[in-house]
Short mmCIF file of C-alpha atoms in Angstrom, two decimals:
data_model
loop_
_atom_site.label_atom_id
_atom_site.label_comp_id
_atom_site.label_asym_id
_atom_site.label_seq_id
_atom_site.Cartn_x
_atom_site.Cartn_y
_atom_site.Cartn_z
CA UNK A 1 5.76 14.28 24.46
CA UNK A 2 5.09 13.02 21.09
CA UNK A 3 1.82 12.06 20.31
CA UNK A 4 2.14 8.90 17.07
CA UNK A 5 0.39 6.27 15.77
CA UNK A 6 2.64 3.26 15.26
CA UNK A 7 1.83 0.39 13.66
CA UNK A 8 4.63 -0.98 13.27
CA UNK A 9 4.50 -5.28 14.32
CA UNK A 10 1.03 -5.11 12.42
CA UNK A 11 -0.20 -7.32 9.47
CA UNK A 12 -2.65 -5.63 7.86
CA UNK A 13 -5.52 -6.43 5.02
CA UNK A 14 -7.09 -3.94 2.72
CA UNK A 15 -9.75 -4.83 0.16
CA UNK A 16 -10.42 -2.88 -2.65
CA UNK A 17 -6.87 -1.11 -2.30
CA UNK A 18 -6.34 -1.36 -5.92
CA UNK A 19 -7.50 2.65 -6.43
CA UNK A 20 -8.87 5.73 -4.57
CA UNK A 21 -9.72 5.50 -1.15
CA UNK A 22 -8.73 1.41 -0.66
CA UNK A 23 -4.68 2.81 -1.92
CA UNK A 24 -4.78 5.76 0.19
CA UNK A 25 -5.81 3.57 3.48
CA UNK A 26 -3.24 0.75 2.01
CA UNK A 27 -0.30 3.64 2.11
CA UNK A 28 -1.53 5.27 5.29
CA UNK A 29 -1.47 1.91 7.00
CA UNK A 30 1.85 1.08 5.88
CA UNK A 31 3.49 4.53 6.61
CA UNK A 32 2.12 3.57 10.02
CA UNK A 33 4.27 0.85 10.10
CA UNK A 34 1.70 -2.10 9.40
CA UNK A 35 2.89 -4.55 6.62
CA UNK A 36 -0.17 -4.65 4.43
CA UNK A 37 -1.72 -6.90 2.44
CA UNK A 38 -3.27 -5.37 -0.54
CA UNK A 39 -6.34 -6.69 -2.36
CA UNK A 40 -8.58 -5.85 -5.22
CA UNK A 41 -9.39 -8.05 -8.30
CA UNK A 42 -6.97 -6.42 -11.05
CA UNK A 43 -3.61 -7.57 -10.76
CA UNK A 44 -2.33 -4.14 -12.20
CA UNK A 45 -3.89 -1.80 -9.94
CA UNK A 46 -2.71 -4.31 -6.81
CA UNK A 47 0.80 -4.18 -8.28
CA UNK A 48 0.75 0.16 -8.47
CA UNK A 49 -0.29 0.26 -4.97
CA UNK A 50 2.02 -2.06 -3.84
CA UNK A 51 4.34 0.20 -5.77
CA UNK A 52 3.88 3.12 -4.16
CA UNK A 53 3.90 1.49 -0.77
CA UNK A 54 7.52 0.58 -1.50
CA UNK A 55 8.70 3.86 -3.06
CA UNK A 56 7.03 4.97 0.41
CA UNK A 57 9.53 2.65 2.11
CA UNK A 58 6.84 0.63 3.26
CA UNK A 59 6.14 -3.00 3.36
CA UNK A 60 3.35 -4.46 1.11
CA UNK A 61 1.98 -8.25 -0.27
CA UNK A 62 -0.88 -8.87 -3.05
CA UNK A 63 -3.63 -10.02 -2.26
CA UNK A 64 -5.71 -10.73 -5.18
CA UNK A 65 -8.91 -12.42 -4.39
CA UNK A 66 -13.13 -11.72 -5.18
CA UNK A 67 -14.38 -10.67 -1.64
CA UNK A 68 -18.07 -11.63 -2.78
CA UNK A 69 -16.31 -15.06 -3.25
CA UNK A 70 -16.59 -16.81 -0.01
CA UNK A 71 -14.45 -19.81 -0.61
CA UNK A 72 -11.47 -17.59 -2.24
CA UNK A 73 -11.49 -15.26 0.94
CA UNK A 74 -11.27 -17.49 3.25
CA UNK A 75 -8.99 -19.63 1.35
CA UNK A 76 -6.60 -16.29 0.64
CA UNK A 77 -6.78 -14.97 4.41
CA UNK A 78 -6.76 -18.29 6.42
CA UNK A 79 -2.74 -17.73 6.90
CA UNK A 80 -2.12 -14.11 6.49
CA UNK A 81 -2.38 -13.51 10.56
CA UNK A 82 -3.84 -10.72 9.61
CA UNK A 83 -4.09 -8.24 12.73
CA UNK A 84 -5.64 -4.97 11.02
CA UNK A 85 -8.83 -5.71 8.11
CA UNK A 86 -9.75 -2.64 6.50
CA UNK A 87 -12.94 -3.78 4.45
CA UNK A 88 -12.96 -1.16 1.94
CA UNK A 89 -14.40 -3.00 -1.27
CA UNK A 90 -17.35 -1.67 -2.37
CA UNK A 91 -19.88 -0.83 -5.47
CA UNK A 92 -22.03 2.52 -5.56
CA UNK A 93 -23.03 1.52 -8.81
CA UNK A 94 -23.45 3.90 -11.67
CA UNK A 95 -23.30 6.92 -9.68
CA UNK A 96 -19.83 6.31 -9.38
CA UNK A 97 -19.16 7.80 -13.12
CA UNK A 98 -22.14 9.32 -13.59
CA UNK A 99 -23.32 11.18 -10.48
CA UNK A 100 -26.77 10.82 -10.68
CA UNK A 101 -28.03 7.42 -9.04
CA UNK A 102 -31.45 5.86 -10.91
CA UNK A 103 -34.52 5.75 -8.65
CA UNK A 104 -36.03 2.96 -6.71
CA UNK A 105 -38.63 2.45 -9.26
CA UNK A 106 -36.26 2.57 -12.61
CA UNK A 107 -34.50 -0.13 -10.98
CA UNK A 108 -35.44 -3.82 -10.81
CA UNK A 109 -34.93 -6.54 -7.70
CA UNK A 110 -32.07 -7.90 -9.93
CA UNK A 111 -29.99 -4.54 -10.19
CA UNK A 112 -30.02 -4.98 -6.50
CA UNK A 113 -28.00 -8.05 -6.21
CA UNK A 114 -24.73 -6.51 -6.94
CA UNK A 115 -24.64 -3.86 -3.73
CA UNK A 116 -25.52 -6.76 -1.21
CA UNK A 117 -22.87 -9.31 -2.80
CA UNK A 118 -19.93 -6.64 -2.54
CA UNK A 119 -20.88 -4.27 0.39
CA UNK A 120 -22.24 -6.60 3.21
CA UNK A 121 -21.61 -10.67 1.84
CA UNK A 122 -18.21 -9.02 1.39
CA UNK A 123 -17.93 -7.39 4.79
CA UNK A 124 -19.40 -10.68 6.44
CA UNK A 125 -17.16 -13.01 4.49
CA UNK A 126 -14.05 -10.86 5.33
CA UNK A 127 -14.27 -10.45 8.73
CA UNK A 128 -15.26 -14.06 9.55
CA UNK A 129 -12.52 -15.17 7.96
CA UNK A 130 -9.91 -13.19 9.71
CA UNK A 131 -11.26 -13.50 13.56
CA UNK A 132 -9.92 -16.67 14.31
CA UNK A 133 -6.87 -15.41 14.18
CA UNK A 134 -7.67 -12.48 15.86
CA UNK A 135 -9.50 -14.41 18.88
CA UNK A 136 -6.32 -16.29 19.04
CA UNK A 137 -3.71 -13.36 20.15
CA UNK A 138 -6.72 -11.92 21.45
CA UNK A 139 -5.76 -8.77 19.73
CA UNK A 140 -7.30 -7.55 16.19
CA UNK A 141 -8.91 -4.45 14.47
CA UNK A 142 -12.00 -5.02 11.99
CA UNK A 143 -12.43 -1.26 10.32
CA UNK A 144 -15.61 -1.10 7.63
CA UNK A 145 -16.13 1.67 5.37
CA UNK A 146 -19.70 2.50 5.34
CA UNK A 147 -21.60 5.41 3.55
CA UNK A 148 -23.90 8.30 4.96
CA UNK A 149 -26.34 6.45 2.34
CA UNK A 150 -26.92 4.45 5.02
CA UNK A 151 -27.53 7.12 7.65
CA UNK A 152 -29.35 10.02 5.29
CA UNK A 153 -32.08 8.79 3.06
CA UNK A 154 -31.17 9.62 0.04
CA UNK A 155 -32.72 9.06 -3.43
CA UNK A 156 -31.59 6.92 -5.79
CA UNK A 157 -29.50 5.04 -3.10
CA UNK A 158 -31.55 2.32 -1.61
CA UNK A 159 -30.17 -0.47 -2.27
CA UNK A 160 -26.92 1.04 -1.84
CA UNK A 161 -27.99 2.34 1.55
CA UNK A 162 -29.67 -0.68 2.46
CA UNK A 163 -26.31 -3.12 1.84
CA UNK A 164 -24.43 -0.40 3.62
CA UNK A 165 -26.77 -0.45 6.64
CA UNK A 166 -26.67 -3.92 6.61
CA UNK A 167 -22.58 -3.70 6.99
CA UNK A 168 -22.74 -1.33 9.65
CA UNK A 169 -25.37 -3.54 11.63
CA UNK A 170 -23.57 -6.86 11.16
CA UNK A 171 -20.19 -4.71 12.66
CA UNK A 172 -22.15 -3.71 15.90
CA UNK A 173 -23.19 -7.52 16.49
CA UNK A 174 -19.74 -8.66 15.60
CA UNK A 175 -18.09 -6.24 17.90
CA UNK A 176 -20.50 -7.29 21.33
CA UNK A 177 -19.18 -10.76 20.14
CA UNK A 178 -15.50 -10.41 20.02
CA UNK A 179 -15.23 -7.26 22.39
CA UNK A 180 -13.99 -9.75 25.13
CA UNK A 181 -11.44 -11.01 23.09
CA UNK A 182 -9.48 -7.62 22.80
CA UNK A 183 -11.08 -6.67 19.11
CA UNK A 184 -12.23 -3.84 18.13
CA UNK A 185 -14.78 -3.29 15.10
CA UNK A 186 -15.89 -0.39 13.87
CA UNK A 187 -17.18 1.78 11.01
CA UNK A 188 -16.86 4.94 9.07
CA UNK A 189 -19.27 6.39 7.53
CA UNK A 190 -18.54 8.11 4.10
CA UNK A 191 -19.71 11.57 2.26
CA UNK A 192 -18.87 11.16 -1.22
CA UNK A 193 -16.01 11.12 -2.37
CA UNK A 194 -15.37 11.18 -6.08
CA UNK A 195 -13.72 8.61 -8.36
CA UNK A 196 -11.21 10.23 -10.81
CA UNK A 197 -13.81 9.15 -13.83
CA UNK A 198 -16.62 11.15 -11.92
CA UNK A 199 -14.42 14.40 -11.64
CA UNK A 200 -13.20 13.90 -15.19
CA UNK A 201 -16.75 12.46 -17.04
CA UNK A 202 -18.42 14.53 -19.64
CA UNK A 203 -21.77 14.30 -18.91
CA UNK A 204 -25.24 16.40 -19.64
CA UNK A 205 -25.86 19.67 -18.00
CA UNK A 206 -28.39 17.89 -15.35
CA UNK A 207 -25.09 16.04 -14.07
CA UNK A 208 -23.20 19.34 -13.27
CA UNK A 209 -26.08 20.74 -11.55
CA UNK A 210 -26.67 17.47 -9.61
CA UNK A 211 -23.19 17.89 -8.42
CA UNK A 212 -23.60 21.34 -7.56
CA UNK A 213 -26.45 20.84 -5.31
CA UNK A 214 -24.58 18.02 -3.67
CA UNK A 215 -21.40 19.52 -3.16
CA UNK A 216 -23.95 22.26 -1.14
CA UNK A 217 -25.11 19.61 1.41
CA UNK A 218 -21.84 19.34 2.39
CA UNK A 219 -20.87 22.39 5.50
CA UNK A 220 -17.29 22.55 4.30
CA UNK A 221 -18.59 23.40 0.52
CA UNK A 222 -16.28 20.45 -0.66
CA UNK A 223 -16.56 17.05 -1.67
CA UNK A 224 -14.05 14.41 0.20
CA UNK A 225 -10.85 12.94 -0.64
CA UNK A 226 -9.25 9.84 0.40
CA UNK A 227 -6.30 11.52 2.25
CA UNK A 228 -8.88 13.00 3.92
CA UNK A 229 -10.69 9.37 5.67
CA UNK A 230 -6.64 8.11 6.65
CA UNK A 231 -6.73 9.56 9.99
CA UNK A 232 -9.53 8.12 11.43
CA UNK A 233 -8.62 4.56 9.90
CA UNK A 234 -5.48 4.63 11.25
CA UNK A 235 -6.36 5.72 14.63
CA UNK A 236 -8.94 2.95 14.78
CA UNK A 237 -6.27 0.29 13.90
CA UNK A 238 -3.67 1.79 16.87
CA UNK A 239 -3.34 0.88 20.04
CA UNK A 240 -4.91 4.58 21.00
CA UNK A 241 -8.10 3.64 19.59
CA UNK A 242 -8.31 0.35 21.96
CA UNK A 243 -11.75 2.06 23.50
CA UNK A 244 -13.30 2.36 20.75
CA UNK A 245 -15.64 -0.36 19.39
CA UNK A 246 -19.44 -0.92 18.49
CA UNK A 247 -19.10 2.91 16.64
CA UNK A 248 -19.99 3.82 13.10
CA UNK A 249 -18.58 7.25 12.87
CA UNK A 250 -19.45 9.85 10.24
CA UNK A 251 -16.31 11.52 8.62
CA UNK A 252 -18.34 13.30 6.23
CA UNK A 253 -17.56 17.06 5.60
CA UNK A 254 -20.49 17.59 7.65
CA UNK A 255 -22.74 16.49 5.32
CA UNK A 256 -24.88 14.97 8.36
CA UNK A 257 -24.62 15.62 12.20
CA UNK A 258 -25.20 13.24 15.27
CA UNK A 259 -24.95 13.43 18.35
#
């Protein structure tokens, strides 16, 4: 017996699939079999994934719309019938490039605004746009990625952690809601995993050595990539993951444990 994950019948919606981990769910989803609608707010990087997708032999739409906009999602995703959401968009802030995230106190309520607008308006706006749908066929998958900021206290990422939290909360309530209703949400809960300007950025000595104690957290003495979150995404958005709901689950490198 074969064991596969087919897709293949599915619409599905990625945000933030214009780069890193958003186009490696967008192509996993798709070699899956799900058509897949591919956001982010550059035209150019929606266009390469899409690209990809169909030198995959895969099926892929744009998508282009500001998730922290709540008029433009739900005016982009009303008539998608969109059976699979994948909300991936997301801001870590400066850490991103520079990999070492300013305190609580070097940061001001303003510098806040940012993480809650993308990482859990984003996440609400999304999904509520795309349930009615779901509801409808009674049938849908509502996949969040999340970060073990939210799960690990961490310095330098409260407000990051807190918007992430936040996300991950709202997902638990949204999935006793729609549970009867055949719909599954769940989320999965990141260790870092570095943009290409992080690897590449030329920073002071105290940035190496911040990344070298990081990358020691980790049990499998390596940072993530995106290939490596695909899996699990594409599990959750099969018909073998049908039992699984309410979760946020850690895919980490075993940066943190739980039972």
């Amino acid at each position: 017996m074969t064991f596969t994950l087919d897709l293949s019948g599915r619409r599905a919606v990625v945000t933030g699939a214009g780069r890193h981990v958003g186009r490696a769910l967008a192509r996993a989803l798709a070699e899956a079999g799900a058509e897949v609608g591919v956001n982010d707010l550059y035209g150019d990087r929606i266009d390469d994934t899409i690209q990809l997708i169909h030198d995959d032999g895969g099926a892929a739409f744009r998508l282009p719309f500001d998730v922290t906009d709540a008029d433009a999602v739900e005016a982009a995703l009303a008539d998608v019938g969109t059976d699979i959401l994948v909300n991936n968009a997301g801001n870590a802030g400066a850490e991103e490039l520079t990999g070492v995230p300013p305190r609580l106190l070097d940061s001001k309520p303003g510098d806040w605004d940012k993480f809650f607008r993308v990482n859990l308006f984003g996440v609400m706006y999304c999904t509520r746009a795309v349930l009615p749908a779901m509801v409808e066929r009674q049938w849908g998958r509502v996949i969040t990625i999340v970060s073990d900021a939210a799960r690990k206290p961490q310095a330098g990422m409260t407000a990051y952690g807190a918007a992430k939290g936040g996300a991950a909360a709202f997902c638990r309530a949204a999935a006793a809601e729609v549970g009867r209703n055949g719909i599954t949400v769940n989320c999965i809960s990141l260790g870092t995993i570095p943009q290409e300007q992080w690897e590449m950025a030329d920073g002071p000595s105290e940035v190496s050595e911040h990344r070298q104690r990081a990358v020691r957290e980790y049990t499998l003495r390596r940072f993530g990539t995106p290939e490596d979150i695909t899996g699990m995404v594409v599990l959750l958005a099969s018909d073998r993951g049908s039992w699984i709901t309410g979760q946020t689950i850690p895919v980490n490198g075993g940066f943190s444990f739980s039972l």
